Amino acid sequence: MTKHFRPHDDAFPVAEDAPLPLVAIVGRPNVGKSTLFNRLARRKLAIVHDEPGVTRDRHYATTTAFGTAYAIVDTGGFDPESDDPMKAGIADHVRAAIKEADVVVFLSDGSSPVIDADRVAVDLLRRSKKPVLYVANKADSPRADAEAFDLYRLGVDEVFPISSLHGRGIGELEAAIIERLPKEPPREPEEDGEKLLRVAIVGRPNAGKSSFLNRVLGEARMLVDDRPGTTRDAIDALVTHDGKKYVFIDTAGIRRKSKVTKAEDAVEALGVLSAIRSIERAHVVVVMCDVSEGVSEQDAKILGLAHDRARAMIIVLNKSDLIRDKKALAKAEEHARDKLAFASYAPIVPMSVKSGRGVAELFRTIDEVRTGYFHRATTGELNRFFEQVLDTRPPPTMGSRAPRLYFITQTSVAPPTFVAMSNAPESIHFSYQRYVQNQLRKRFGFVGSPVRVFYRQKRGRGEEKRVRPSRRPENTRTKG
């Protein structure tokens, strides 16, 4: 086999403007899917256990191989002929994952003969018309490859013998995955040659997501029902407001695991994956909360999905008309800010979809957030900013190291991403990193946007010139 170099992560990760291609790992129980998932993700995310059926929910992660980023989804053991309701639900999970995936990795146990469940799964994959890689796991040595090739009996064209546990054959498998991924992302809606802003509406069931979209569309396009879970798939809608056009993405409500029955589990999983993919497609994520019920831990988890993917964010407190007292509404906003403190930069908009109050304010906030999310500071602006930061508050000494900062540059937008060069990046305290982020947001108006600053080692002597602190007497101290 061709030898491949091991892939590595990009030095400066940036958010993708389009959803990453998705690779689904499927196979019958106890063939090593979770071990392969962890191996491809380069970190231990999925639960691994010898007992079949441990992975009941799909696990989702992003990774990079050979300079190409993609997403992977782990699935439960596929046993289509089982009468067990739990296993039947897992089979629906697998079908949902195949439907969403761009490439499917079918994993079998290379140390044992193929069985009927493998045959049924291969037939299902052939009918899906998706690119499929047939992989025989537990081939721990070249001697075990002969047993792994038993998979050829199912009429497949190529088999990849690997060992997920020991890493054997993983490079070849990753190269094959990258080769089969779509070369270009799907085209997004455009207007007059420009990409339209994509806004994902996410939240718990029955928070008013579809009702909001119906109001701004002026028609009952989205199905609205008092029962949670009416919306199952993400729905795109072109919205025009005050002469500006947006693409709004309505998503399924994400419920707490304890609220989902076994019978609903498979459909629920599809909705959650669809919501995650919608967040990845979006520029701005609007997290809609039911203020009458209070902002919950589940709302924080949903906001965390957008935060982890570095999307611009807005928090909407819907049904605010049910709170008559202004003090009570202010207290509800304060509670929301405390609950969602990890995204303190996200603006909060009280709104009532039913009465329309706050809808115009939400659109103004979306426009403000969009401006910050795509803003690129000029070199001159950044130099003046950096001088003031160093004058006002230089990085504190950590142990015996006195970290120095030399210059900062913006490497990308959406989200705003910066690189600062230092003699000792590992000695810059997290509190100072947060201070720099807050000052960047304050100076350049990155409202609702995550601001990322990566600290990198100075390359060589004399390669970077340190920005000298300004000695002008009018330079005043600013708060962090």
Short mmCIF file of C-alpha atoms in Angstrom, two decimals:
data_model
loop_
_atom_site.label_atom_id
_atom_site.label_comp_id
_atom_site.label_asym_id
_atom_site.label_seq_id
_atom_site.Cartn_x
_atom_site.Cartn_y
_atom_site.Cartn_z
CA MET A 1 0.00 0.00 0.00
CA THR A 2 1.03 3.59 -0.56
CA LYS A 3 2.62 5.19 2.45
CA HIS A 4 1.08 8.49 3.55
CA PHE A 5 2.34 11.19 5.86
CA ARG A 6 0.36 11.68 9.05
CA PRO A 7 -2.03 14.61 8.83
CA HIS A 8 -1.87 17.47 11.27
CA ASP A 9 -4.15 20.25 12.45
CA ASP A 10 -3.88 23.72 10.95
CA ALA A 11 -1.77 26.16 12.94
CA PHE A 12 -4.49 28.81 13.04
CA PRO A 13 -7.96 27.23 12.87
CA VAL A 14 -10.72 29.39 11.43
CA ALA A 15 -14.46 28.92 11.29
CA GLU A 16 -15.80 27.49 8.08
CA ASP A 17 -18.16 29.62 6.00
CA ALA A 18 -20.01 26.47 4.90
CA PRO A 19 -20.82 23.25 6.73
CA LEU A 20 -18.01 20.74 6.82
CA PRO A 21 -18.47 17.52 4.83
CA LEU A 22 -19.75 14.72 7.04
CA VAL A 23 -18.34 11.19 7.39
CA ALA A 24 -20.55 8.59 9.14
CA ILE A 25 -19.08 5.48 10.77
CA VAL A 26 -21.56 2.57 10.69
CA GLY A 27 -21.44 -1.14 11.41
CA ARG A 28 -22.86 -3.88 13.62
CA PRO A 29 -22.30 -3.86 17.39
CA ASN A 30 -18.86 -4.33 18.93
CA VAL A 31 -16.73 -3.99 15.79
CA GLY A 32 -14.77 -0.96 17.11
CA LYS A 33 -16.68 2.02 15.71
CA SER A 34 -16.13 4.19 18.79
CA THR A 35 -12.41 3.33 18.86
CA LEU A 36 -12.09 4.37 15.20
CA PHE A 37 -14.10 7.54 15.92
CA ASN A 38 -11.69 8.47 18.72
CA ARG A 39 -8.70 7.64 16.50
CA LEU A 40 -9.93 9.88 13.65
CA ALA A 41 -10.94 12.65 16.07
CA ARG A 42 -7.49 12.45 17.71
CA ARG A 43 -9.04 12.60 21.15
CA LYS A 44 -11.12 10.32 23.33
CA LEU A 45 -14.72 11.43 22.85
CA ALA A 46 -16.87 8.34 22.39
CA ILE A 47 -17.43 5.78 25.14
CA VAL A 48 -15.54 2.55 24.43
CA HIS A 49 -16.60 -0.71 26.09
CA ASP A 50 -16.60 -4.39 25.18
CA GLU A 51 -20.32 -4.68 25.82
CA PRO A 52 -22.33 -4.31 22.55
CA GLY A 53 -24.70 -1.37 22.37
CA VAL A 54 -22.76 1.11 24.54
CA THR A 55 -22.94 3.81 21.87
CA ARG A 56 -26.67 4.49 21.75
CA ASP A 57 -26.51 8.10 20.62
CA ARG A 58 -24.56 9.46 17.74
CA HIS A 59 -21.37 11.26 18.67
CA TYR A 60 -20.25 14.17 16.52
CA ALA A 61 -16.84 15.84 16.17
CA THR A 62 -14.73 17.81 13.73
CA THR A 63 -11.22 16.79 12.70
CA THR A 64 -8.54 17.48 10.09
CA ALA A 65 -6.56 15.16 7.85
CA PHE A 66 -3.97 16.14 5.23
CA GLY A 67 -5.01 19.80 5.51
CA THR A 68 -8.72 19.10 4.95
CA ALA A 69 -11.30 19.61 7.69
CA TYR A 70 -14.36 17.41 7.95
CA ALA A 71 -16.90 16.21 10.52
CA ILE A 72 -17.35 12.65 11.74
CA VAL A 73 -20.36 11.02 13.35
CA ASP A 74 -20.28 7.82 15.39
CA THR A 75 -23.35 5.59 15.44
CA GLY A 76 -24.72 2.76 17.51
CA GLY A 77 -24.38 -0.86 16.46
CA PHE A 78 -26.50 -1.61 13.40
CA ASP A 79 -28.61 -4.77 13.69
CA PRO A 80 -31.51 -4.35 11.24
CA GLU A 81 -33.03 -7.77 11.94
CA SER A 82 -33.34 -7.33 15.71
CA ASP A 83 -36.78 -7.13 17.36
CA ASP A 84 -35.33 -5.26 20.34
CA PRO A 85 -36.90 -1.73 20.36
CA MET A 86 -33.60 -0.21 21.46
CA LYS A 87 -31.68 -1.82 18.59
CA ALA A 88 -34.44 -0.87 16.18
CA GLY A 89 -34.01 2.73 17.30
CA ILE A 90 -30.26 2.49 16.76
CA ALA A 91 -30.91 1.22 13.22
CA ASP A 92 -32.98 4.36 12.59
CA HIS A 93 -30.06 6.40 13.96
CA VAL A 94 -27.78 4.76 11.41
CA ARG A 95 -30.18 5.42 8.53
CA ALA A 96 -30.41 9.05 9.63
CA ALA A 97 -26.61 9.35 9.70
CA ILE A 98 -26.32 7.81 6.23
CA LYS A 99 -28.90 10.27 4.92
CA GLU A 100 -26.86 13.23 6.24
CA ALA A 101 -23.40 11.89 5.34
CA ASP A 102 -21.23 12.74 2.35
CA VAL A 103 -19.07 9.62 2.86
CA VAL A 104 -19.87 6.46 4.82
CA VAL A 105 -17.26 4.24 6.51
CA PHE A 106 -18.66 0.71 6.97
CA LEU A 107 -16.72 -1.04 9.69
CA SER A 108 -16.67 -4.82 10.11
CA ASP A 109 -14.78 -7.17 12.41
CA GLY A 110 -11.87 -8.41 10.34
CA SER A 111 -11.09 -11.18 12.83
CA SER A 112 -14.42 -12.98 12.28
CA PRO A 113 -16.44 -14.11 9.23
CA VAL A 114 -19.11 -11.86 7.77
CA ILE A 115 -22.65 -12.48 9.04
CA ASP A 116 -26.17 -11.75 7.79
CA ALA A 117 -26.25 -8.34 9.50
CA ASP A 118 -23.19 -7.33 7.43
CA ARG A 119 -24.93 -8.42 4.24
CA VAL A 120 -28.06 -6.42 5.03
CA ALA A 121 -25.99 -3.35 5.90
CA VAL A 122 -23.94 -3.55 2.69
CA ASP A 123 -27.14 -3.84 0.65
CA LEU A 124 -28.55 -0.77 2.41
CA LEU A 125 -25.39 1.19 1.70
CA ARG A 126 -25.41 0.25 -1.98
CA ARG A 127 -28.95 1.56 -2.29
CA SER A 128 -28.00 4.83 -0.57
CA LYS A 129 -25.85 5.83 -3.59
CA LYS A 130 -23.33 7.39 -1.17
CA PRO A 131 -19.54 6.89 -1.43
CA VAL A 132 -18.77 3.98 0.92
CA LEU A 133 -15.43 2.77 2.30
CA TYR A 134 -15.50 -0.86 3.47
CA VAL A 135 -13.13 -1.29 6.39
CA ALA A 136 -12.10 -4.47 8.22
CA ASN A 137 -11.07 -3.63 11.78
CA LYS A 138 -8.92 -5.63 14.24
CA ALA A 139 -6.38 -6.49 11.53
CA ASP A 140 -3.49 -6.01 13.93
CA SER A 141 -0.78 -7.46 11.69
CA PRO A 142 -0.16 -8.29 8.00
CA ARG A 143 -0.93 -11.93 8.85
CA ALA A 144 -4.46 -10.89 9.89
CA ASP A 145 -5.13 -9.21 6.52
CA ALA A 146 -6.16 -12.54 4.92
CA GLU A 147 -9.02 -12.89 7.41
CA ALA A 148 -9.95 -9.23 6.99
CA PHE A 149 -10.37 -9.72 3.24
CA ASP A 150 -13.34 -12.01 3.95
CA LEU A 151 -15.38 -8.86 3.39
CA TYR A 152 -14.73 -9.23 -0.35
CA ARG A 153 -17.26 -12.07 -0.32
CA LEU A 154 -20.00 -9.41 -0.17
CA GLY A 155 -18.97 -8.14 -3.60
CA VAL A 156 -17.27 -4.91 -2.50
CA ASP A 157 -14.56 -3.40 -4.71
CA GLU A 158 -11.94 -2.55 -2.08
CA VAL A 159 -11.33 -3.42 1.57
CA PHE A 160 -9.19 -1.38 3.98
CA PRO A 161 -7.67 -3.58 6.72
CA ILE A 162 -6.97 -1.48 9.82
CA SER A 163 -6.45 -1.65 13.55
CA SER A 164 -8.31 1.20 15.27
CA LEU A 165 -6.69 0.28 18.56
CA HIS A 166 -3.09 0.36 17.34
CA GLY A 167 -3.43 2.85 14.47
CA ARG A 168 -2.42 0.42 11.72
CA GLY A 169 -3.77 1.46 8.29
CA ILE A 170 -5.36 4.70 9.58
CA GLY A 171 -3.27 6.92 7.27
CA GLU A 172 -4.45 5.01 4.19
CA LEU A 173 -8.06 5.15 5.39
CA GLU A 174 -7.89 8.93 6.00
CA ALA A 175 -6.38 9.48 2.56
CA ALA A 176 -9.26 7.51 1.01
CA ILE A 177 -11.81 9.55 3.01
CA ILE A 178 -10.33 12.84 1.83
CA GLU A 179 -10.27 11.61 -1.77
CA ARG A 180 -14.02 10.87 -1.67
CA LEU A 181 -15.18 14.04 0.07
CA PRO A 182 -17.02 16.56 -2.12
CA LYS A 183 -14.52 18.89 -3.73
CA GLU A 184 -16.69 21.99 -3.40
CA PRO A 185 -19.14 22.94 -0.64
CA PRO A 186 -22.80 23.27 -1.65
CA ARG A 187 -23.65 26.69 -3.05
CA GLU A 188 -25.46 28.97 -0.67
CA PRO A 189 -28.18 31.44 -1.73
CA GLU A 190 -26.86 34.63 -3.28
CA GLU A 191 -28.37 37.98 -4.14
CA ASP A 192 -26.75 40.16 -6.82
CA GLY A 193 -23.60 38.05 -6.66
CA GLU A 194 -23.20 38.39 -2.88
CA LYS A 195 -23.74 35.69 -0.31
CA LEU A 196 -26.77 36.30 1.86
CA LEU A 197 -26.45 36.34 5.64
CA ARG A 198 -27.53 32.99 7.08
CA VAL A 199 -29.28 33.13 10.45
CA ALA A 200 -30.07 29.89 12.31
CA ILE A 201 -32.94 29.95 14.82
CA VAL A 202 -32.25 27.36 17.52
CA GLY A 203 -33.60 26.55 20.95
CA ARG A 204 -35.72 24.19 22.99
CA PRO A 205 -39.03 22.89 21.60
CA ASN A 206 -41.98 25.27 21.74
CA ALA A 207 -39.80 28.34 22.33
CA GLY A 208 -41.43 30.10 19.34
CA LYS A 209 -38.91 29.52 16.55
CA SER A 210 -41.40 28.63 13.84
CA SER A 211 -43.89 31.25 15.05
CA PHE A 212 -41.20 33.93 14.69
CA LEU A 213 -40.41 32.84 11.15
CA ASN A 214 -44.09 32.82 10.21
CA ARG A 215 -44.41 36.37 11.51
CA VAL A 216 -41.49 37.76 9.52
CA LEU A 217 -42.56 35.83 6.43
CA GLY A 218 -46.11 37.07 6.74
CA GLU A 219 -47.52 33.61 6.14
CA ALA A 220 -48.08 30.35 8.01
CA ARG A 221 -45.28 28.60 6.13
CA MET A 222 -43.87 26.78 9.15
CA LEU A 223 -46.04 24.28 10.97
CA VAL A 224 -46.84 25.64 14.43
CA ASP A 225 -48.19 23.44 17.20
CA ASP A 226 -48.25 23.68 20.98
CA ARG A 227 -46.76 20.20 21.19
CA PRO A 228 -42.95 20.20 21.34
CA GLY A 229 -41.02 18.73 18.43
CA THR A 230 -43.23 19.83 15.53
CA THR A 231 -40.24 20.87 13.40
CA ARG A 232 -38.02 17.88 12.57
CA ASP A 233 -35.80 19.07 9.72
CA ALA A 234 -34.04 22.40 9.16
CA ILE A 235 -36.00 24.66 6.81
CA ASP A 236 -34.48 27.59 4.87
CA ALA A 237 -36.56 30.69 4.25
CA LEU A 238 -35.64 33.88 2.37
CA VAL A 239 -36.72 36.86 4.45
CA THR A 240 -36.79 40.53 3.40
CA HIS A 241 -36.88 43.17 6.13
CA ASP A 242 -36.49 46.91 5.50
CA GLY A 243 -35.07 46.20 2.06
CA LYS A 244 -32.43 43.77 3.35
CA LYS A 245 -32.46 40.05 2.61
CA TYR A 246 -31.56 37.20 4.93
CA VAL A 247 -31.71 33.42 4.84
CA PHE A 248 -33.32 32.18 8.05
CA ILE A 249 -32.91 28.53 9.03
CA ASP A 250 -35.62 27.10 11.26
CA THR A 251 -34.42 24.07 13.21
CA ALA A 252 -35.84 21.31 15.35
CA GLY A 253 -36.13 21.96 19.07
CA ILE A 254 -33.41 20.26 21.09
CA ARG A 255 -34.78 18.54 24.18
CA ARG A 256 -33.02 17.23 27.23
CA LYS A 257 -32.13 13.55 26.96
CA SER A 258 -34.34 12.72 29.96
CA LYS A 259 -37.36 14.12 28.11
CA VAL A 260 -36.95 11.80 25.11
CA THR A 261 -38.56 8.36 25.10
CA LYS A 262 -36.92 5.35 23.44
CA ALA A 263 -39.57 5.40 20.72
CA GLU A 264 -38.78 9.06 19.92
CA ASP A 265 -35.03 8.72 20.24
CA ALA A 266 -34.14 8.04 16.60
CA VAL A 267 -36.22 10.90 15.22
CA GLU A 268 -34.90 13.19 17.94
CA ALA A 269 -31.31 12.32 17.05
CA LEU A 270 -31.90 13.25 13.42
CA GLY A 271 -33.32 16.61 14.51
CA VAL A 272 -30.33 17.33 16.76
CA LEU A 273 -27.82 16.49 14.03
CA SER A 274 -29.78 18.65 11.59
CA ALA A 275 -29.70 21.54 14.09
CA ILE A 276 -25.93 21.17 14.53
CA ARG A 277 -25.42 21.20 10.77
CA SER A 278 -27.63 24.31 10.53
CA ILE A 279 -25.46 26.08 13.11
CA GLU A 280 -22.40 25.24 11.01
CA ARG A 281 -24.06 26.69 7.91
CA ALA A 282 -25.03 29.90 9.70
CA HIS A 283 -23.16 33.15 10.22
CA VAL A 284 -25.40 34.28 13.07
CA VAL A 285 -27.13 31.96 15.55
CA VAL A 286 -30.23 33.22 17.36
CA VAL A 287 -30.88 31.18 20.51
CA MET A 288 -34.57 31.55 21.34
CA CYS A 289 -35.45 31.03 25.00
CA ASP A 290 -38.87 30.91 26.65
CA VAL A 291 -38.53 33.64 29.28
CA SER A 292 -41.73 32.50 31.02
CA GLU A 293 -39.97 29.22 31.88
CA GLY A 294 -36.61 30.84 32.56
CA VAL A 295 -33.30 30.23 30.82
CA SER A 296 -32.31 26.62 31.52
CA GLU A 297 -29.24 24.44 31.45
CA GLN A 298 -30.46 23.08 28.11
CA ASP A 299 -30.47 26.62 26.67
CA ALA A 300 -26.85 26.95 27.82
CA LYS A 301 -25.94 23.68 26.09
CA ILE A 302 -27.59 24.85 22.86
CA LEU A 303 -25.76 28.17 23.02
CA GLY A 304 -22.58 26.19 23.66
CA LEU A 305 -23.00 24.43 20.30
CA ALA A 306 -22.78 27.81 18.57
CA HIS A 307 -20.02 29.04 20.88
CA ASP A 308 -17.87 25.96 20.18
CA ARG A 309 -18.28 26.57 16.44
CA ALA A 310 -17.32 30.25 16.77
CA ARG A 311 -20.55 31.63 15.36
CA ALA A 312 -21.91 35.09 16.11
CA MET A 313 -24.71 34.79 18.67
CA ILE A 314 -27.84 36.59 19.85
CA ILE A 315 -29.99 35.53 22.81
CA VAL A 316 -33.73 36.15 22.46
CA LEU A 317 -36.02 36.07 25.48
CA ASN A 318 -39.30 35.26 23.79
CA LYS A 319 -42.78 35.52 25.35
CA SER A 320 -41.68 38.61 27.28
CA ASP A 321 -45.27 39.89 27.02
CA LEU A 322 -46.15 37.36 29.72
CA ILE A 323 -43.98 39.31 32.18
CA ARG A 324 -45.83 42.55 32.90
CA ASP A 325 -43.49 43.93 35.55
CA LYS A 326 -40.40 45.72 34.19
CA LYS A 327 -38.42 44.78 37.27
CA ALA A 328 -39.32 41.12 36.79
CA LEU A 329 -38.21 41.30 33.14
CA ALA A 330 -34.93 42.96 34.16
CA LYS A 331 -34.41 40.19 36.71
CA ALA A 332 -35.10 37.57 34.00
CA GLU A 333 -32.46 39.21 31.79
CA GLU A 334 -29.99 39.21 34.67
CA HIS A 335 -30.70 35.52 35.30
CA ALA A 336 -30.13 34.77 31.60
CA ARG A 337 -26.83 36.63 31.65
CA ASP A 338 -25.67 34.68 34.70
CA LYS A 339 -26.74 31.34 33.19
CA LEU A 340 -25.03 32.10 29.87
CA ALA A 341 -21.97 33.84 31.32
CA PHE A 342 -19.55 31.91 29.07
CA ALA A 343 -20.93 33.95 26.13
CA SER A 344 -21.23 37.29 27.92
CA TYR A 345 -20.54 39.10 24.65
CA ALA A 346 -23.83 37.86 23.11
CA PRO A 347 -26.51 40.60 23.19
CA ILE A 348 -29.89 39.83 24.78
CA VAL A 349 -33.10 40.92 23.03
CA PRO A 350 -36.47 40.65 24.87
CA MET A 351 -39.18 39.85 22.35
CA SER A 352 -42.78 38.76 21.95
CA VAL A 353 -43.45 36.90 18.71
CA LYS A 354 -47.17 36.99 19.47
CA SER A 355 -47.40 40.79 19.68
CA GLY A 356 -44.42 41.61 17.45
CA ARG A 357 -42.69 43.64 20.15
CA GLY A 358 -38.92 43.40 19.84
CA VAL A 359 -38.87 41.95 16.32
CA ALA A 360 -37.49 45.18 14.79
CA GLU A 361 -34.90 45.34 17.57
CA LEU A 362 -33.81 41.79 16.75
CA PHE A 363 -33.21 42.70 13.11
CA ARG A 364 -31.19 45.77 14.16
CA THR A 365 -29.12 43.54 16.43
CA ILE A 366 -28.60 40.98 13.65
CA ASP A 367 -27.25 43.75 11.39
CA GLU A 368 -24.96 45.04 14.16
CA VAL A 369 -23.64 41.55 14.88
CA ARG A 370 -23.09 40.88 11.18
CA THR A 371 -20.97 44.04 10.87
CA GLY A 372 -18.70 42.95 13.70
CA TYR A 373 -18.47 39.33 12.58
CA PHE A 374 -17.09 40.34 9.16
CA HIS A 375 -15.06 43.39 10.26
CA ARG A 376 -11.36 43.52 9.42
CA ALA A 377 -9.28 46.07 11.30
CA THR A 378 -6.61 47.95 9.38
CA THR A 379 -2.94 47.60 10.26
CA GLY A 380 -2.81 51.18 11.50
CA GLU A 381 -5.81 50.66 13.78
CA LEU A 382 -4.29 47.50 15.23
CA ASN A 383 -0.92 49.16 15.85
CA ARG A 384 -2.54 52.05 17.72
CA PHE A 385 -4.69 49.59 19.67
CA PHE A 386 -1.71 47.45 20.60
CA GLU A 387 0.34 50.43 21.76
CA GLN A 388 -2.43 51.49 24.09
CA VAL A 389 -2.89 47.95 25.46
CA LEU A 390 0.83 47.67 26.29
CA ASP A 391 0.90 51.15 27.81
CA THR A 392 -2.19 50.52 29.92
CA ARG A 393 -1.58 46.97 31.03
CA PRO A 394 1.47 44.98 29.89
CA PRO A 395 1.33 41.20 30.39
CA PRO A 396 2.16 40.21 33.99
CA THR A 397 5.22 38.15 34.87
CA MET A 398 4.48 34.44 35.27
CA GLY A 399 7.02 32.71 37.51
CA SER A 400 10.47 33.62 36.25
CA ARG A 401 9.30 34.53 32.73
CA ALA A 402 8.40 38.08 31.73
CA PRO A 403 6.32 37.64 28.58
CA ARG A 404 6.66 40.36 25.96
CA LEU A 405 4.31 41.05 23.07
CA TYR A 406 5.74 42.23 19.77
CA PHE A 407 2.85 42.76 17.38
CA ILE A 408 -0.66 41.57 16.59
CA THR A 409 -2.25 40.91 13.22
CA GLN A 410 -5.73 39.90 12.09
CA THR A 411 -5.65 36.67 10.12
CA SER A 412 -9.34 36.22 9.26
CA VAL A 413 -12.92 37.31 9.81
CA ALA A 414 -16.09 35.36 10.63
CA PRO A 415 -15.10 35.16 13.44
CA PRO A 416 -12.49 37.91 13.93
CA THR A 417 -9.23 36.01 14.49
CA PHE A 418 -5.88 37.47 15.52
CA VAL A 419 -2.34 36.25 16.05
CA ALA A 420 -0.05 37.93 18.59
CA MET A 421 3.67 37.23 18.59
CA SER A 422 5.43 36.79 21.93
CA ASN A 423 8.73 35.64 23.39
CA ALA A 424 6.86 33.35 25.82
CA PRO A 425 3.31 32.61 24.64
CA GLU A 426 2.89 29.83 27.20
CA SER A 427 3.46 32.35 30.02
CA ILE A 428 0.60 34.67 29.09
CA HIS A 429 -2.05 34.18 31.76
CA PHE A 430 -5.58 33.32 30.67
CA SER A 431 -6.91 36.42 32.46
CA TYR A 432 -4.66 38.62 30.33
CA GLN A 433 -5.77 36.78 27.19
CA ARG A 434 -9.37 37.52 28.17
CA TYR A 435 -8.42 41.17 28.78
CA VAL A 436 -6.99 41.48 25.25
CA GLN A 437 -10.13 39.87 23.78
CA ASN A 438 -12.37 42.28 25.68
CA GLN A 439 -10.31 45.28 24.60
CA LEU A 440 -10.45 44.16 20.94
CA ARG A 441 -14.21 43.78 21.19
CA LYS A 442 -14.55 47.18 22.86
CA ARG A 443 -12.32 49.01 20.39
CA PHE A 444 -13.58 47.49 17.14
CA GLY A 445 -17.22 46.78 17.99
CA PHE A 446 -17.26 43.00 17.69
CA VAL A 447 -20.75 42.80 19.21
CA GLY A 448 -22.00 39.25 19.54
CA SER A 449 -18.88 37.79 17.94
CA PRO A 450 -16.37 35.46 19.51
CA VAL A 451 -12.92 37.03 19.24
CA ARG A 452 -10.05 34.57 18.97
CA VAL A 453 -6.45 35.51 19.72
CA PHE A 454 -3.68 32.95 19.21
CA TYR A 455 -0.32 33.62 20.86
CA ARG A 456 2.66 32.34 18.88
CA GLN A 457 6.38 32.09 19.54
CA LYS A 458 8.65 34.72 18.04
CA ARG A 459 10.48 32.99 15.16
CA GLY A 460 13.97 34.37 15.28
CA ARG A 461 16.12 37.18 16.54
CA GLY A 462 15.25 40.42 14.86
CA GLU A 463 12.42 38.97 12.79
CA GLU A 464 9.70 40.82 14.68
CA LYS A 465 9.96 44.38 15.81
CA ARG A 466 8.36 45.09 19.15
CA VAL A 467 5.62 47.71 19.23
CA ARG A 468 7.01 50.37 21.58
CA PRO A 469 4.58 51.74 24.16
CA SER A 470 3.49 55.26 23.39
CA ARG A 471 4.95 57.97 25.69
CA ARG A 472 2.30 60.56 24.90
CA PRO A 473 1.05 62.12 28.16
CA GLU A 474 -2.56 62.21 26.96
CA ASN A 475 -2.70 58.41 26.78
CA THR A 476 -5.14 57.37 29.53
CA ARG A 477 -5.72 54.07 31.32
CA THR A 478 -8.73 52.04 30.22
CA LYS A 479 -10.61 49.41 32.17
CA GLY A 480 -10.36 45.71 31.19
#
